[in-house]
Coordinates of C-alpha atoms in Angstrom, one line a residue:
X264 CA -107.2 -20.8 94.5
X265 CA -103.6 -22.0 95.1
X266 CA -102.1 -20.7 98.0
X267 CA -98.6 -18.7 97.2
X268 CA -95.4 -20.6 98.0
X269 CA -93.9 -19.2 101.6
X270 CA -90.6 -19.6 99.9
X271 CA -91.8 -16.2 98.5
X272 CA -91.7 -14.2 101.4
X273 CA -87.5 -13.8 101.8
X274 CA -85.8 -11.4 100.1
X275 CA -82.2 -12.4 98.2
X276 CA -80.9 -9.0 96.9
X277 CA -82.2 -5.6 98.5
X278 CA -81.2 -1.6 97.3
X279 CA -79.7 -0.2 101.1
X280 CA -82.1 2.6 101.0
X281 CA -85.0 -0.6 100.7
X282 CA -86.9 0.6 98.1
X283 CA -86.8 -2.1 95.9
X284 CA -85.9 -6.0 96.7
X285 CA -85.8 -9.1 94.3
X286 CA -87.1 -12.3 95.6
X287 CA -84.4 -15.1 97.4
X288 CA -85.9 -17.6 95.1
X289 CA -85.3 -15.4 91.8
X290 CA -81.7 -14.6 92.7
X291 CA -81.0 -17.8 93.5
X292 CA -82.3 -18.7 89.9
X293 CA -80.7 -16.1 88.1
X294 CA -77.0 -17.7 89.5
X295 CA -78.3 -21.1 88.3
X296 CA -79.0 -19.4 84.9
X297 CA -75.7 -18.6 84.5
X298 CA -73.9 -21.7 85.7
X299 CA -76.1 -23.6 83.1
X300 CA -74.7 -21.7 80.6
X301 CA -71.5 -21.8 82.0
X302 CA -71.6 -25.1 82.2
X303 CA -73.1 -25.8 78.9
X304 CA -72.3 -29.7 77.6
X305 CA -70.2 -28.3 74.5
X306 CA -68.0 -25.7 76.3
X307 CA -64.2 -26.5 77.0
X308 CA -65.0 -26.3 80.4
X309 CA -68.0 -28.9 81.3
X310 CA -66.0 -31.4 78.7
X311 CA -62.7 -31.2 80.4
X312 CA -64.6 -31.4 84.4
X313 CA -66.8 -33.8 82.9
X314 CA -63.3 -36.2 81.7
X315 CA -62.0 -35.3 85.5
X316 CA -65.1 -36.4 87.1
X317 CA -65.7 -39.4 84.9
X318 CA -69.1 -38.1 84.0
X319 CA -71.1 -36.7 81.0
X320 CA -71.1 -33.1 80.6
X321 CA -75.2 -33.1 80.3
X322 CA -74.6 -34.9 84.3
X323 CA -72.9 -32.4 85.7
X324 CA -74.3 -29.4 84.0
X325 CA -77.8 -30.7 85.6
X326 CA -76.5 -30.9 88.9
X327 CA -74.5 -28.2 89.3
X328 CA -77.3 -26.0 87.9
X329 CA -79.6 -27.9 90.7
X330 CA -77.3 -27.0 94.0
X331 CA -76.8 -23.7 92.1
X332 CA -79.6 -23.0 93.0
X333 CA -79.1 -23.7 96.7
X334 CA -76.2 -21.7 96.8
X335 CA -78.0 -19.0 99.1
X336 CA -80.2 -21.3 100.9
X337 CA -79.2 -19.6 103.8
X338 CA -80.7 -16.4 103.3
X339 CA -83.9 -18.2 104.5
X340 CA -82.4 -17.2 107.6
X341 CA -84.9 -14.9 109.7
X342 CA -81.7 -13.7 111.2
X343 CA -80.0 -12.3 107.4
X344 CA -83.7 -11.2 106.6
X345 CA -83.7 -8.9 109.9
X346 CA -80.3 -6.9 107.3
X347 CA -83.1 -4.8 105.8
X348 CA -86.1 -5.0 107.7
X349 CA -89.6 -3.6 107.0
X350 CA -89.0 -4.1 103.3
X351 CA -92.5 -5.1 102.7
X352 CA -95.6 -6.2 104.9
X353 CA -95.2 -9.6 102.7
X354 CA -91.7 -10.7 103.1
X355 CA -91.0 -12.5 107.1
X356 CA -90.9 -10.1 110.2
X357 CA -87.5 -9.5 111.2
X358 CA -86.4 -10.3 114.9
X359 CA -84.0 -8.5 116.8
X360 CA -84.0 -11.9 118.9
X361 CA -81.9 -13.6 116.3
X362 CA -79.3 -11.3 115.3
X363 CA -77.1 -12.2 112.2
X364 CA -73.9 -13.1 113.7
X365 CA -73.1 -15.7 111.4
X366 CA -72.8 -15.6 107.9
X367 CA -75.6 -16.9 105.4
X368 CA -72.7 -19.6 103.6
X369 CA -72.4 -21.0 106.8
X370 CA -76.0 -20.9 107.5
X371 CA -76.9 -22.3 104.5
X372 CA -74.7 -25.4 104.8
X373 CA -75.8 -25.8 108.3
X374 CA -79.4 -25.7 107.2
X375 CA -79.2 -28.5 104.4
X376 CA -76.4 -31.0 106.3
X377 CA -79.3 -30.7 108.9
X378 CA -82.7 -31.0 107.4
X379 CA -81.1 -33.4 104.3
X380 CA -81.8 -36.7 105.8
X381 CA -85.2 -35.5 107.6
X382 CA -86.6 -34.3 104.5
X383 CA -85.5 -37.5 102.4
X384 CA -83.5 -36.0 100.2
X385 CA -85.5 -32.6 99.6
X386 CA -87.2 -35.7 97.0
X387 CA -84.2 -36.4 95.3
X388 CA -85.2 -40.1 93.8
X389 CA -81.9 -42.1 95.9
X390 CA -84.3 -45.0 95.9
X391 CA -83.0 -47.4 98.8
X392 CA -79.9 -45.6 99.2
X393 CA -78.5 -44.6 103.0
X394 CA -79.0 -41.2 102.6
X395 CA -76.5 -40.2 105.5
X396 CA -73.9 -42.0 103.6
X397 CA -75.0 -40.3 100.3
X398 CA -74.6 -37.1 102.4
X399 CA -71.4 -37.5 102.8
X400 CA -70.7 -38.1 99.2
X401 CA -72.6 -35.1 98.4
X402 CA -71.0 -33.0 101.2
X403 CA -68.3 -31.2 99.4
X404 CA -70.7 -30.0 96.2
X405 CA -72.4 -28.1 99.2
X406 CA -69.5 -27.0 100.3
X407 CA -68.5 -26.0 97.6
X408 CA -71.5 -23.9 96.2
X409 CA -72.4 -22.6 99.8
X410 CA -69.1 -20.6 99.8
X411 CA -68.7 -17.2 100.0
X412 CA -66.8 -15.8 96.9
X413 CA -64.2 -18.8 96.9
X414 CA -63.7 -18.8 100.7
X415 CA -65.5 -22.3 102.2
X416 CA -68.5 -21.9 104.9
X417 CA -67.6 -23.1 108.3
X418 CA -68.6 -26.6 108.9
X419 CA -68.5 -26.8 112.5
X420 CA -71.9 -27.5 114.0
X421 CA -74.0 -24.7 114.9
X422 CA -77.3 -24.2 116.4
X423 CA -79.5 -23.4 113.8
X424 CA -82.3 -22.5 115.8
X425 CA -80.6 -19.4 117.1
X426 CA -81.1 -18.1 112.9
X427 CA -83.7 -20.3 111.5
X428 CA -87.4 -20.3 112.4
X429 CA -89.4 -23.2 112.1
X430 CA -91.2 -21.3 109.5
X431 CA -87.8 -20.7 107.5
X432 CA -86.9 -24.3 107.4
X433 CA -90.1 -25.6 106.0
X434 CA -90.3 -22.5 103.5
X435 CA -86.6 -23.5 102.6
X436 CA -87.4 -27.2 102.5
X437 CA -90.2 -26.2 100.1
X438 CA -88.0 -24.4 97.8
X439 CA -85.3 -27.3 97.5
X440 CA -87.8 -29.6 96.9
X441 CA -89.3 -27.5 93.7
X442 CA -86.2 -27.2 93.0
X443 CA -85.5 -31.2 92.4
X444 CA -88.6 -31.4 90.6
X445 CA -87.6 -28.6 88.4
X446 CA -83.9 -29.6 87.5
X447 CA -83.5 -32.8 88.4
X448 CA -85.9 -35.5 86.8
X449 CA -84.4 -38.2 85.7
X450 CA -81.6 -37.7 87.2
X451 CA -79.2 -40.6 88.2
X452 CA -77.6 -40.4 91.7
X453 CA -76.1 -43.7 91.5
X454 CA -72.9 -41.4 91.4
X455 CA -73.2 -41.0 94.8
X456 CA -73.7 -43.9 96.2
X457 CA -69.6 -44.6 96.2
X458 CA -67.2 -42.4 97.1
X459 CA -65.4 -42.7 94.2
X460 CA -67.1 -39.3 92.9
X461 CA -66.1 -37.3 95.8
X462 CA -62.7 -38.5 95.4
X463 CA -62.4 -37.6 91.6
X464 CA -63.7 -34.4 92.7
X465 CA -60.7 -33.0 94.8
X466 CA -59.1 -32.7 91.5
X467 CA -61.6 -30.3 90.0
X468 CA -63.3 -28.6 93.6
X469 CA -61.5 -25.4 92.8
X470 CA -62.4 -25.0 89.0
X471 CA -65.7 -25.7 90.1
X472 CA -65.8 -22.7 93.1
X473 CA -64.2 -20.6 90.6
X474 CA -67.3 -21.4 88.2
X475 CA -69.6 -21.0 91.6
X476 CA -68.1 -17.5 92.0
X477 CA -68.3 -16.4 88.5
X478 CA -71.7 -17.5 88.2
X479 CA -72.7 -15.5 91.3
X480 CA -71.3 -11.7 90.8
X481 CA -72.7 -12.1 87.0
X482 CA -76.1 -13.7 88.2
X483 CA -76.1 -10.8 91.3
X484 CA -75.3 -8.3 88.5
X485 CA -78.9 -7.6 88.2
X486 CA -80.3 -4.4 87.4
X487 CA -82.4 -3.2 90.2
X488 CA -85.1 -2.0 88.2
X489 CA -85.3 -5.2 86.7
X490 CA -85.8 -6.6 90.3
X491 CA -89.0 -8.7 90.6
X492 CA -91.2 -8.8 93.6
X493 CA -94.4 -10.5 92.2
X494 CA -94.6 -14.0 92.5
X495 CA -94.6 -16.1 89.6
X496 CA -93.8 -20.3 89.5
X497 CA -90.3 -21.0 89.9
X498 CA -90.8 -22.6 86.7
X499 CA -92.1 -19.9 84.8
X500 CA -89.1 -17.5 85.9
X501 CA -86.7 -20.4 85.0
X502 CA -88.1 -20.5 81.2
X503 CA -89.0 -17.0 80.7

C-alpha cells in the first residue's frame, strides 16, 4: 500500500467557521489551471510575451503553469496553518510557538531561494548547470508568482525556521518535485543558463503579475462545496 503524500496534510483555502477546507496542493492547482489556459499558445497574450521573451509560447505556457503552481508554497508554513487550527485530525498540528507574523508570499519565496540548491533543483533536469547561478536567473519568475495580488514578497533574508518545520519543508520539497515531474518533462532550461532571459523579462514582469493575479482570484473562486479534502494524485486532479 502506498503511503499518502504528506504534502496532503496543509490546507490552502479554509470556510472561517472551519467547516470545510480544500487541500494546499488542489488550490495551488486550480491557479495553475487557469494560467494554462490563460496562457494558452494561440492567445494574444502568450504570443505577444512569448515575442518579448524571445521564446515559444508552448515554453512559457509550460513554465509559468509549473511555478504557478508554487505560487502558495508558503502555505506549507506550520505558522499560516496555525490561521485555522483544529480543522481536521489529518491536516499538521498548529503551534502557537510559531506565530504567523510574516506573510505566506514572503514565506514562500524564502522557502524555495533556500531549499532550491539543497534539493537540486526540486529535479528540474539543469544537467551540469551551477544551479546558484541558475537561481539567480530564475529569481524574478519567483518573485514574481510568490506575490501577493501584484505587490512583490519581501526578499530580505528571514529565518525560516521560526515558520517552517522540518516536516513542512520536506512535505513542500515533495510537492515541488511532483510538480516538475508533472509539468515539466522535457523541458529545456537552457534559457536560464544566461541572463539574457531575465533581462528580456523586465519588459514583460508586470503583464506577467497581472496574469499571476488574474489567475489566482479566478482559481481561488472556488465553490466551497466543491472543496476537496480526499486525496487523490496530483496528477489525477490535474486531468480530471
Amino acid at each position: 500500500m502506498n503511503e499518502v503524500p504528506t504534502y496532503f496534510r496543509y490546507w490552502g483555502k479554509a470556510e472561517k467557521d472551519g467547516s470545510r477546507y480544500h487541500l494546499l496542493p488542489y488550490h495551488c492547482l486550480d491557479v495553475a489551471a487557469v494560467g494554462h489556459l490563460l496562457l494558452e499558445p494561440t492567445k494574444p497574450l502568450c504570443q505577444r510575451l512569448s515575442i518579448q521573451l524571445q521564446t515559444s509560447p508552448e515554453w512559457l505556457q509550460q513554465w509559468a503553469t509549473y511555478i504557478l503552481a508554487l505560487h502558495d508554497i508558503g502555505k506549507f508554513a506550520t505558522a499560516f496553518q496555525g490561521l485555522v487550527p483544529s480543522l481536521s485530525s489529518s491536516l499538521v498540528t498548529s503551534n502557537p510557538s510559531m506565530p504567523y507574523t510574516t506573510r505566506h508570499d514572503t514565506l514562500g519565496y524564502a522557502l524555495l531561494s533556500d531549499l532550491w540548491v539543497d534539493s537540486v533543483g526540486f529535479g528540474l533536469n539543469v544537467g551540469n548547470a551551477d544551479l546558484q547561478k541558475l537561481f539567480r536567473n530564475i529569481r524574478p519568475w519567483i518573485e514574481i508568482v510568490t506575490g501577493h495580488h501584484g505587490e512583490p514578497p519581501t526578499t530580505m533574508p528571514i529565518h525560516r525556521q521560526n515558520f517552517f518545520t522540518l516536516f513542512d519543508e520536506v512535505a513542500a520539497t515533495h510537492y515541488a518535485k511532483t510538480n516538475v515531474g508533472l509539468f515539466l518533462e522535457n523541458f529545456d532550461c537552457s534559457l536560464f543558463v544566461e541572463k539574457a532571459l531575465k533581462n528580456r523579462l523586465k519588459f514583460s514582469s508586470w503583464s506577467i503579475a497581472g496574469m499571476v493575479v488574474l489567475a489566482d482570484w479566478l482559481g481561488s473562486g472556488r465553490n466551497p462545496e466543491s472543496f476537496l479534502q480526499d486525496e487523490v494524485s496530483l496528477n489525477s486532479y490535474w486531468e480530471e
